[in-house]
Amino acid sequence: MSTIARPHNPESDPRVKAVFDDIRATRKSDSINNLWYYLAFDPPLLEDIWRGVKQVMAEPSALDPLTKELIYIAVSITNSCSYCVHSHTAAARAKGMTDAMHADLLRVVSTAARTNQLLNGLQVPVDEAFDREA
Amino acid sequence: MSTIARPHNPESDPRVKAVFDDIRATRKSDSINNLWYYLAFDPPLLEDIWRGVKQVMAEPSALDPLTKELIYIAVSITNSCSYCVHSHTAAARAKGMTDAMHADLLRVVSTAARTNQLLNGLQVPVDEAFDREA
Amino acid sequence: MSTIARPHNPESDPRVKAVFDDIRATRKSDSINNLWYYLAFDPPLLEDIWRGVKQVMAEPSALDPLTKELIYIAVSITNSCSYCVHSHTAAARAKGMTDAMHADLLRVVSTAARTNQLLNGLQVPVDEAFDREA
Amino acid sequence: MSTIARPHNPESDPRVKAVFDDIRATRKSDSINNLWYYLAFDPPLLEDIWRGVKQVMAEPSALDPLTKELIYIAVSITNSCSYCVHSHTAAARAKGMTDAMHADLLRVVSTAARTNQLLNGLQVPVDEAFDREA
Amino acid sequence: MSTIARPHNPESDPRVKAVFDDIRATRKSDSINNLWYYLAFDPPLLEDIWRGVKQVMAEPSALDPLTKELIYIAVSITNSCSYCVHSHTAAARAKGMTDAMHADLLRVVSTAARTNQLLNGLQVPVDEAFDREA
Amino acid sequence: MSTIARPHNPESDPRVKAVFDDIRATRKSDSINNLWYYLAFDPPLLEDIWRGVKQVMAEPSALDPLTKELIYIAVSITNSCSYCVHSHTAAARAKGMTDAMHADLLRVVSTAARTNQLLNGLQVPVDEAFDREA
């Protein structure tokens, strides 16, 4: 159950069709996953989100594609976004994440959450040594 | 201002001294940052947290050390732990993170947060295609 | 599956019946949604929560009713409360939220989350110009 | 720096004075901490928040006062509310929390955060055995 | 203390200057607040973030500018982004938010957070009545 | 649907069997809940997580076992971890949590969340009086 009605035949709108075609070409796959399908209820929002995700995740940049997917999963776990955890775990596997890497990712994410809450409880002052301008 | 009193001369406790010595040896540095210094108020907790962080972050594993730091920063940002963001950004730089990689990390983290909240608002059903057992 | 057992015939308790009657009168609807039905397991908690929500959301105040629903949805999305997102999206529609307004809400919420995490990563000092007493 | 201007002489408003007097009587202390002082910018909000906190934290209930403070700190840590962590840690100490109890609280909070994120990453189905109605 | 070094004379880079000029023109103000100043460390990221914020917050859309600021503040509070809370509270005031509206915003945000956590604790099933396709 | 495949016959691995046997002995129950079953996909991670949870939750410490479960639930609610809320609510009941205590827990958690967001919105300075070293 979504908060919006599932669009019927969204590709009859040429703006939606253009985005879906670009998703298919970028991912070399015919399937359009539910995020994009439902987002078609508002074509400008669909265009913006797709452009943003494509630019950050599909274009070459300082970090390699798999590292970016691991970071994406880490954020999605911490924000408790079930859909995002599922979709980006699948994406990471498609880009080469093994079970051992998945376990290591979960190890780092859960350890970070542990010390994050420890520090939020201790309220320790930040060391001067961490100051880049010092 | 911390929620606990800053310990005075914590290394007079041999359990604390053993942890501090291991921190110095592991990091090849004489300085002990505030997290560990304050945590010395409870030696068993200090031992547990250090053992956990060392095992996950300092021992060889499926992911390389810099990738693990980037994931750690991503989680710390999302949990809004100021101390952790500062300390692990410094750690990532020490392991080779450039300004361009830092910018790319922030780009991925903020893009993930954006789509996380979009999905939490849409409540779209998870695609069957993401099911590993399908 | 809830963490509490679904109450059987909760309106046999007069405190519960009084709250349910007020919910029906306030909302001009016969149905009692699951939040209130399950909360009937503890009548004082039911009374407190209903009184608080009614006072803030159903009584005239500085912000209009639809704006308050949009803010409520924004918080619920960010806290990843699926039930709350569903119930308050339905409430916002009943108060006039169109698809275009819904899309705009999602646009603002996701943009805010993006810059929130960017800032939590940058740890930029707050400008003096934002100080109301300056 | 607060987002609202610090009120000048707030007790000149009798509604504020009544709340401040009740805070002093309830806490057996002359000092009014900043939360209440700043909240005086809107007397109805001050009244509501104080009434809610007093009812939940200062009146006898199923859980004892110290346990309630520990739970309050746990939530405040997880929501990254620095002010709340400081004020409720002080309150818990005033009610008998020792350093050993504080360390144990931090141990439980950080362990829970660790497994929370692990589970959010695994997306494991909830066991039927946890169903209260099963 | 930021995680990046404060850029020196960032407008010597024409891409940065173009963004800063657009910020000044859009806001009809000479000052550049710290977010944009520090973001200049990576001109493409600066361009992306400014374009996204400007498009969502400064261009006419289904929701009015002040409502969008209130939603932005609500999300920033919930994500515990201190900088964002300060900057968008200032922006909302500039667009007409009174003290009474500010108090009402805080009332709705805190009430929503209260019921969000109540529901996350109860894990109540979502009512069929909330299904838009039912 | 989980992000990892449900392991088949995990106890054929002696490291997994040793952990499962210890879970059964510690809990005096034959059943292994899904968290541990799925975690068996990576035996070292299973060992670490079980050791950490057992040490904190099952061994005598400054706080009693039921109080620790209540704190665990509070954190799990705030992190929006549905599985954790279910499993630890069941654990708390097994250790003596009554409906009245459960209602009180929810009352404290939701009140804390309310004031947390109020304070994150007000950005009130921390009182000097809360400083342990003052």
CSV table of N, CA and C in Angstrom, one decimal, chain C:
chain,number,residue,atom,x,y,z
C,1,MET,N,0.9,-7.5,12.7
C,1,MET,CA,1.3,-8.0,14.1
C,1,MET,C,1.7,-6.8,15.0
C,2,SER,N,1.0,-6.6,16.0
C,2,SER,CA,1.3,-5.5,17.0
C,2,SER,C,2.0,-6.0,18.2
C,3,THR,N,2.6,-5.1,18.9
C,3,THR,CA,3.3,-5.5,20.2
C,3,THR,C,2.3,-5.7,21.3
C,4,ILE,N,1.1,-5.3,21.1
C,4,ILE,CA,0.0,-5.5,22.1
C,4,ILE,C,-1.1,-6.3,21.5
C,5,ALA,N,-1.9,-7.0,22.3
C,5,ALA,CA,-3.0,-7.7,21.8
C,5,ALA,C,-4.1,-6.7,21.4
C,6,ARG,N,-4.8,-7.0,20.3
C,6,ARG,CA,-5.9,-6.1,19.9
C,6,ARG,C,-7.0,-6.2,21.0
C,7,PRO,N,-7.4,-5.1,21.5
C,7,PRO,CA,-8.4,-5.2,22.6
C,7,PRO,C,-9.8,-5.7,22.0
C,8,HIS,N,-10.5,-6.4,22.8
C,8,HIS,CA,-11.8,-7.0,22.5
C,8,HIS,C,-12.8,-6.0,23.0
C,9,ASN,N,-13.7,-5.5,22.2
C,9,ASN,CA,-14.8,-4.7,22.7
C,9,ASN,C,-14.4,-3.6,23.6
C,10,PRO,N,-13.4,-2.8,23.2
C,10,PRO,CA,-12.9,-1.8,24.1
C,10,PRO,C,-13.9,-0.8,24.7
C,11,GLU,N,-15.0,-0.6,23.9
C,11,GLU,CA,-15.9,0.5,24.3
C,11,GLU,C,-16.8,0.1,25.5
C,12,SER,N,-16.6,-1.1,26.0
C,12,SER,CA,-17.3,-1.5,27.2
C,12,SER,C,-16.7,-0.8,28.4
C,13,ASP,N,-15.5,-0.2,28.2
C,13,ASP,CA,-14.9,0.7,29.2
C,13,ASP,C,-15.4,2.1,29.0
C,14,PRO,N,-16.0,2.7,29.9
C,14,PRO,CA,-16.6,4.0,29.7
C,14,PRO,C,-15.6,5.1,29.3
C,15,ARG,N,-14.3,5.0,29.8
C,15,ARG,CA,-13.3,6.0,29.5
C,15,ARG,C,-13.0,5.9,28.0
C,16,VAL,N,-12.9,4.6,27.6
C,16,VAL,CA,-12.6,4.4,26.1
C,16,VAL,C,-13.7,4.9,25.3
C,17,LYS,N,-15.0,4.6,25.7
C,17,LYS,CA,-16.1,5.0,24.9
C,17,LYS,C,-16.2,6.5,24.8
C,18,ALA,N,-15.9,7.2,25.9
C,18,ALA,CA,-15.9,8.7,25.8
C,18,ALA,C,-14.9,9.2,24.8
C,19,VAL,N,-13.7,8.6,24.8
C,19,VAL,CA,-12.7,9.1,23.8
C,19,VAL,C,-13.2,8.8,22.4
C,20,PHE,N,-13.6,7.5,22.2
C,20,PHE,CA,-14.1,7.1,20.8
C,20,PHE,C,-15.2,8.0,20.3
C,21,ASP,N,-16.1,8.3,21.2
C,21,ASP,CA,-17.3,9.2,20.8
C,21,ASP,C,-16.7,10.6,20.4
C,22,ASP,N,-15.7,11.1,21.2
C,22,ASP,CA,-15.2,12.4,20.8
C,22,ASP,C,-14.4,12.4,19.5
C,23,ILE,N,-13.7,11.3,19.3
C,23,ILE,CA,-13.0,11.1,18.0
C,23,ILE,C,-14.1,11.1,16.8
C,24,ARG,N,-15.2,10.4,17.0
C,24,ARG,CA,-16.2,10.4,16.0
C,24,ARG,C,-16.8,11.7,15.7
C,25,ALA,N,-17.1,12.4,16.8
C,25,ALA,CA,-17.7,13.8,16.7
C,25,ALA,C,-16.7,14.8,16.1
C,26,THR,N,-15.5,14.7,16.5
C,26,THR,CA,-14.5,15.6,16.0
C,26,THR,C,-14.2,15.4,14.5
C,27,ARG,N,-14.2,14.1,14.1
C,27,ARG,CA,-13.9,13.8,12.7
C,27,ARG,C,-15.1,13.6,11.8
C,28,LYS,N,-16.3,13.7,12.5
C,28,LYS,CA,-17.5,13.5,11.7
C,28,LYS,C,-17.5,12.2,10.9
C,29,SER,N,-17.1,11.2,11.5
C,29,SER,CA,-16.9,9.9,10.9
C,29,SER,C,-17.2,8.8,11.9
C,30,ASP,N,-17.8,7.7,11.5
C,30,ASP,CA,-18.0,6.6,12.5
C,30,ASP,C,-16.8,5.7,12.7
C,31,SER,N,-15.8,5.7,11.8
C,31,SER,CA,-14.8,4.8,12.0
C,31,SER,C,-13.7,5.2,13.0
C,32,ILE,N,-13.1,4.3,13.6
C,32,ILE,CA,-12.1,4.5,14.6
C,32,ILE,C,-10.8,3.8,14.0
C,33,ASN,N,-9.8,4.5,13.7
C,33,ASN,CA,-8.7,3.8,13.1
C,33,ASN,C,-7.8,3.1,14.1
C,34,ASN,N,-6.9,2.2,13.6
C,34,ASN,CA,-6.3,1.3,14.5
C,34,ASN,C,-5.5,1.9,15.6
C,35,LEU,N,-4.8,3.0,15.4
C,35,LEU,CA,-4.1,3.6,16.5
C,35,LEU,C,-4.9,3.7,17.8
C,36,TRP,N,-6.1,4.3,17.6
C,36,TRP,CA,-6.9,4.5,18.8
C,36,TRP,C,-7.5,3.2,19.3
C,37,TYR,N,-7.8,2.3,18.4
C,37,TYR,CA,-8.4,1.0,18.8
C,37,TYR,C,-7.4,0.3,19.7
C,38,TYR,N,-6.2,0.2,19.2
C,38,TYR,CA,-5.2,-0.6,20.0
C,38,TYR,C,-4.8,0.2,21.3
C,39,LEU,N,-4.7,1.5,21.2
C,39,LEU,CA,-4.3,2.3,22.4
C,39,LEU,C,-5.3,2.1,23.5
C,40,ALA,N,-6.5,1.6,23.2
C,40,ALA,CA,-7.5,1.4,24.3
C,40,ALA,C,-7.0,0.4,25.3
C,41,PHE,N,-5.9,-0.3,25.0
C,41,PHE,CA,-5.4,-1.3,26.0
C,41,PHE,C,-5.0,-0.5,27.3
C,42,ASP,N,-4.8,0.8,27.2
C,42,ASP,CA,-4.5,1.6,28.4
C,42,ASP,C,-5.2,2.9,28.3
C,43,PRO,N,-6.4,2.9,28.9
C,43,PRO,CA,-7.3,4.1,28.8
C,43,PRO,C,-6.6,5.5,29.2
C,44,PRO,N,-5.8,5.5,30.2
C,44,PRO,CA,-5.2,6.9,30.5
C,44,PRO,C,-4.3,7.3,29.4
C,45,LEU,N,-3.5,6.4,28.8
C,45,LEU,CA,-2.6,6.7,27.7
C,45,LEU,C,-3.5,7.2,26.5
C,46,LEU,N,-4.5,6.4,26.2
C,46,LEU,CA,-5.4,6.8,25.1
C,46,LEU,C,-6.0,8.2,25.3
C,47,GLU,N,-6.4,8.5,26.5
C,47,GLU,CA,-6.9,9.9,26.8
C,47,GLU,C,-5.9,11.0,26.6
C,48,ASP,N,-4.7,10.7,27.1
C,48,ASP,CA,-3.6,11.7,26.9
C,48,ASP,C,-3.3,12.0,25.5
C,49,ILE,N,-3.1,10.9,24.7
C,49,ILE,CA,-2.6,11.1,23.3
C,49,ILE,C,-3.7,11.7,22.5
C,50,TRP,N,-5.0,11.3,22.7
C,50,TRP,CA,-6.1,11.9,21.9
C,50,TRP,C,-6.2,13.4,22.3
C,51,ARG,N,-6.2,13.7,23.6
C,51,ARG,CA,-6.3,15.1,24.0
C,51,ARG,C,-5.2,15.9,23.3
C,52,GLY,N,-4.0,15.4,23.4
C,52,GLY,CA,-2.8,16.2,22.8
C,52,GLY,C,-3.0,16.4,21.3
C,53,VAL,N,-3.3,15.3,20.6
C,53,VAL,CA,-3.5,15.4,19.1
C,53,VAL,C,-4.7,16.3,18.7
C,54,LYS,N,-5.8,16.1,19.5
C,54,LYS,CA,-7.0,17.0,19.2
C,54,LYS,C,-6.6,18.5,19.4
C,55,GLN,N,-6.0,18.7,20.5
C,55,GLN,CA,-5.7,20.1,20.8
C,55,GLN,C,-4.8,20.8,19.8
C,56,VAL,N,-3.8,20.1,19.3
C,56,VAL,CA,-2.8,20.6,18.4
C,56,VAL,C,-3.4,20.6,17.0
C,57,MET,N,-4.1,19.6,16.6
C,57,MET,CA,-4.4,19.4,15.2
C,57,MET,C,-5.9,19.9,14.9
C,58,ALA,N,-6.8,19.8,15.8
C,58,ALA,CA,-8.2,20.1,15.5
C,58,ALA,C,-8.7,21.4,16.0
C,59,GLU,N,-7.9,22.1,16.9
C,59,GLU,CA,-8.3,23.4,17.4
C,59,GLU,C,-7.7,24.5,16.6
C,60,PRO,N,-8.4,25.6,16.4
C,60,PRO,CA,-7.8,26.7,15.6
C,60,PRO,C,-6.5,27.3,16.2
C,61,SER,N,-5.6,27.6,15.4
C,61,SER,CA,-4.3,28.1,15.9
C,61,SER,C,-3.6,28.9,14.9
C,62,ALA,N,-2.4,29.3,15.1
C,62,ALA,CA,-1.7,30.3,14.2
C,62,ALA,C,-1.5,29.7,12.8
C,63,LEU,N,-1.4,28.4,12.7
C,63,LEU,CA,-1.2,27.8,11.3
C,63,LEU,C,-2.6,27.1,10.9
C,64,ASP,N,-2.9,27.1,9.6
C,64,ASP,CA,-4.1,26.5,9.2
C,64,ASP,C,-4.0,25.0,9.2
C,65,PRO,N,-5.2,24.3,9.3
C,65,PRO,CA,-5.2,22.8,9.4
C,65,PRO,C,-4.4,22.1,8.4
C,66,LEU,N,-4.5,22.5,7.1
C,66,LEU,CA,-3.7,21.7,6.1
C,66,LEU,C,-2.2,21.9,6.3
C,67,THR,N,-1.8,23.1,6.6
C,67,THR,CA,-0.4,23.3,6.8
C,67,THR,C,0.1,22.4,7.9
C,68,LYS,N,-0.7,22.3,9.0
C,68,LYS,CA,-0.3,21.5,10.1
C,68,LYS,C,-0.2,20.0,9.7
C,69,GLU,N,-1.1,19.6,8.9
C,69,GLU,CA,-1.0,18.2,8.4
C,69,GLU,C,0.3,18.0,7.6
C,70,LEU,N,0.6,18.9,6.7
C,70,LEU,CA,1.9,18.8,5.9
C,70,LEU,C,3.1,18.7,6.8
C,71,ILE,N,3.1,19.5,7.8
C,71,ILE,CA,4.3,19.5,8.8
C,71,ILE,C,4.3,18.1,9.5
C,72,TYR,N,3.1,17.6,9.8
C,72,TYR,CA,3.0,16.3,10.5
C,72,TYR,C,3.5,15.2,9.6
C,73,ILE,N,3.2,15.2,8.4
C,73,ILE,CA,3.7,14.2,7.4
C,73,ILE,C,5.2,14.3,7.3
C,74,ALA,N,5.7,15.6,7.2
C,74,ALA,CA,7.2,15.8,7.1
C,74,ALA,C,7.9,15.1,8.2
C,75,VAL,N,7.4,15.3,9.4
C,75,VAL,CA,8.1,14.7,10.6
C,75,VAL,C,8.0,13.2,10.6
C,76,SER,N,6.8,12.7,10.2
C,76,SER,CA,6.6,11.3,10.2
C,76,SER,C,7.4,10.6,9.2
C,77,ILE,N,7.6,11.2,8.0
C,77,ILE,CA,8.5,10.7,7.0
C,77,ILE,C,9.9,10.6,7.6
C,78,THR,N,10.4,11.6,8.2
C,78,THR,CA,11.8,11.7,8.7
C,78,THR,C,12.0,10.7,9.8
C,79,ASN,N,11.0,10.5,10.6
C,79,ASN,CA,11.1,9.5,11.7
C,79,ASN,C,10.8,8.1,11.2
C,80,SER,N,10.5,7.9,9.9
C,80,SER,CA,10.3,6.6,9.4
C,80,SER,C,9.1,5.9,10.1
C,81,CYS,N,8.0,6.6,10.3
C,81,CYS,CA,6.8,5.9,10.9
C,81,CYS,C,5.8,5.7,9.8
C,82,SER,N,5.8,4.4,9.4
C,82,SER,CA,5.0,4.1,8.2
C,82,SER,C,3.5,4.4,8.5
C,83,TYR,N,3.0,3.9,9.7
C,83,TYR,CA,1.6,4.1,10.0
C,83,TYR,C,1.2,5.6,9.9
C,84,CYS,N,2.1,6.4,10.5
C,84,CYS,CA,1.8,7.9,10.6
C,84,CYS,C,1.8,8.5,9.2
C,85,VAL,N,2.7,8.1,8.4
C,85,VAL,CA,2.8,8.6,7.0
C,85,VAL,C,1.5,8.3,6.3
C,86,HIS,N,1.0,7.1,6.4
C,86,HIS,CA,-0.3,6.7,5.8
C,86,HIS,C,-1.4,7.5,6.4
C,87,SER,N,-1.5,7.5,7.7
C,87,SER,CA,-2.7,8.2,8.3
C,87,SER,C,-2.8,9.7,8.1
C,88,HIS,N,-1.6,10.3,8.1
C,88,HIS,CA,-1.7,11.8,8.0
C,88,HIS,C,-1.7,12.2,6.5
C,89,THR,N,-1.2,11.3,5.6
C,89,THR,CA,-1.4,11.6,4.2
C,89,THR,C,-2.9,11.6,3.8
C,90,ALA,N,-3.5,10.6,4.4
C,90,ALA,CA,-5.0,10.5,4.2
C,90,ALA,C,-5.7,11.7,4.8
C,91,ALA,N,-5.3,12.1,6.0
C,91,ALA,CA,-5.9,13.3,6.6
C,91,ALA,C,-5.6,14.6,5.8
C,92,ALA,N,-4.4,14.7,5.2
C,92,ALA,CA,-4.1,15.9,4.4
C,92,ALA,C,-5.0,15.9,3.2
C,93,ARG,N,-5.2,14.7,2.6
C,93,ARG,CA,-6.0,14.7,1.4
C,93,ARG,C,-7.5,15.1,1.7
C,94,ALA,N,-7.9,14.6,2.9
C,94,ALA,CA,-9.3,15.0,3.3
C,94,ALA,C,-9.4,16.5,3.5
C,95,LYS,N,-8.3,17.1,3.8
C,95,LYS,CA,-8.3,18.6,4.1
C,95,LYS,C,-7.9,19.4,2.8
C,96,GLY,N,-7.8,18.7,1.7
C,96,GLY,CA,-7.6,19.5,0.4
C,96,GLY,C,-6.2,19.3,-0.2
C,97,MET,N,-5.3,18.5,0.3
C,97,MET,CA,-4.0,18.3,-0.4
C,97,MET,C,-4.2,17.7,-1.8
C,98,THR,N,-3.8,18.3,-2.8
C,98,THR,CA,-3.9,17.8,-4.2
C,98,THR,C,-2.6,16.9,-4.5
C,99,ASP,N,-2.6,16.2,-5.6
C,99,ASP,CA,-1.4,15.5,-6.0
C,99,ASP,C,-0.2,16.5,-6.2
C,100,ALA,N,-0.5,17.6,-6.7
C,100,ALA,CA,0.6,18.6,-6.9
C,100,ALA,C,1.2,19.1,-5.6
C,101,MET,N,0.3,19.3,-4.6
C,101,MET,CA,0.8,19.7,-3.3
C,101,MET,C,1.6,18.5,-2.6
C,102,HIS,N,1.1,17.3,-2.8
C,102,HIS,CA,1.8,16.2,-2.3
C,102,HIS,C,3.2,16.0,-2.9
C,103,ALA,N,3.3,16.2,-4.2
C,103,ALA,CA,4.6,16.1,-4.8
C,103,ALA,C,5.5,17.3,-4.3
C,104,ASP,N,4.9,18.4,-4.1
C,104,ASP,CA,5.7,19.6,-3.6
C,104,ASP,C,6.2,19.3,-2.2
C,105,LEU,N,5.3,18.7,-1.4
C,105,LEU,CA,5.7,18.4,0.0
C,105,LEU,C,6.9,17.4,-0.1
C,106,LEU,N,6.8,16.4,-0.9
C,106,LEU,CA,7.9,15.4,-1.0
C,106,LEU,C,9.2,16.0,-1.5
C,107,ARG,N,9.0,17.0,-2.4
C,107,ARG,CA,10.2,17.7,-3.0
C,107,ARG,C,10.9,18.5,-1.8
C,108,VAL,N,10.1,19.2,-1.0
C,108,VAL,CA,10.8,19.9,0.1
C,108,VAL,C,11.4,19.0,1.1
C,109,VAL,N,10.6,18.0,1.5
C,109,VAL,CA,11.1,17.1,2.6
C,109,VAL,C,12.4,16.4,2.1
C,110,SER,N,12.5,16.0,0.9
C,110,SER,CA,13.7,15.2,0.4
C,110,SER,C,14.8,16.2,0.2
C,111,THR,N,14.5,17.4,-0.2
C,111,THR,CA,15.6,18.4,-0.4
C,111,THR,C,16.2,18.8,1.0
C,112,ALA,N,15.3,19.0,2.0
C,112,ALA,CA,15.8,19.3,3.3
C,112,ALA,C,16.6,18.2,3.9
C,113,ALA,N,16.2,16.9,3.7
C,113,ALA,CA,17.0,15.8,4.2
C,113,ALA,C,18.4,15.8,3.5
C,114,ARG,N,18.4,16.2,2.2
C,114,ARG,CA,19.7,16.2,1.5
C,114,ARG,C,20.6,17.2,2.1
C,115,THR,N,20.2,18.4,2.3
C,115,THR,CA,21.0,19.5,2.8
C,115,THR,C,21.3,19.2,4.3
C,116,ASN,N,20.4,18.7,5.1
C,116,ASN,CA,20.6,18.3,6.5
C,116,ASN,C,21.9,17.4,6.5
C,117,GLN,N,21.9,16.4,5.7
C,117,GLN,CA,23.1,15.5,5.8
C,117,GLN,C,24.3,16.1,5.3
C,118,LEU,N,24.2,17.0,4.3
C,118,LEU,CA,25.4,17.7,3.8
C,118,LEU,C,26.0,18.5,4.9
C,119,LEU,N,25.1,19.3,5.6
C,119,LEU,CA,25.6,20.1,6.7
C,119,LEU,C,26.1,19.3,7.9
C,120,ASN,N,25.5,18.2,8.2
C,120,ASN,CA,26.0,17.3,9.3
C,120,ASN,C,27.3,16.8,8.9
C,121,GLY,N,27.6,16.7,7.6
C,121,GLY,CA,28.9,16.2,7.2
C,121,GLY,C,30.0,17.3,7.2
C,122,LEU,N,29.5,18.5,6.8
C,122,LEU,CA,30.5,19.7,6.8
C,122,LEU,C,30.8,20.3,8.1
C,123,GLN,N,29.8,20.2,9.0
C,123,GLN,CA,29.9,20.8,10.4
C,123,GLN,C,30.3,22.2,10.3
C,124,VAL,N,29.6,23.0,9.5
C,124,VAL,CA,29.9,24.4,9.3
C,124,VAL,C,29.4,25.2,10.5
C,125,PRO,N,30.2,26.2,10.9
C,125,PRO,CA,29.7,27.0,12.1
C,125,PRO,C,28.5,27.8,11.7
C,126,VAL,N,27.6,28.0,12.7
C,126,VAL,CA,26.4,28.8,12.4
C,126,VAL,C,26.7,30.3,12.3
C,127,ASP,N,26.2,30.9,11.3
C,127,ASP,CA,26.4,32.3,11.1
C,127,ASP,C,25.9,33.2,12.2
C,128,GLU,N,26.7,34.2,12.6
C,128,GLU,CA,26.2,35.2,13.6
C,128,GLU,C,24.9,35.9,13.1
C,129,ALA,N,24.7,36.0,11.8
C,129,ALA,CA,23.5,36.7,11.3
C,129,ALA,C,22.2,36.0,11.6
C,130,PHE,N,22.3,34.7,12.0
C,130,PHE,CA,21.1,34.0,12.3
C,130,PHE,C,20.7,34.2,13.8
C,131,ASP,N,21.5,34.9,14.6
C,131,ASP,CA,21.3,35.1,16.0
C,131,ASP,C,20.2,36.1,16.2
C,132,ARG,N,19.1,35.7,16.7
C,132,ARG,CA,18.0,36.7,16.9
C,132,ARG,C,18.3,37.8,17.8
C,133,GLU,N,19.3,37.6,18.7
C,133,GLU,CA,19.6,38.7,19.6
C,133,GLU,C,20.7,39.6,19.2
C,134,ALA,N,21.3,39.2,18.0
C,134,ALA,CA,22.4,40.0,17.5
C,134,ALA,C,21.9,41.4,17.0
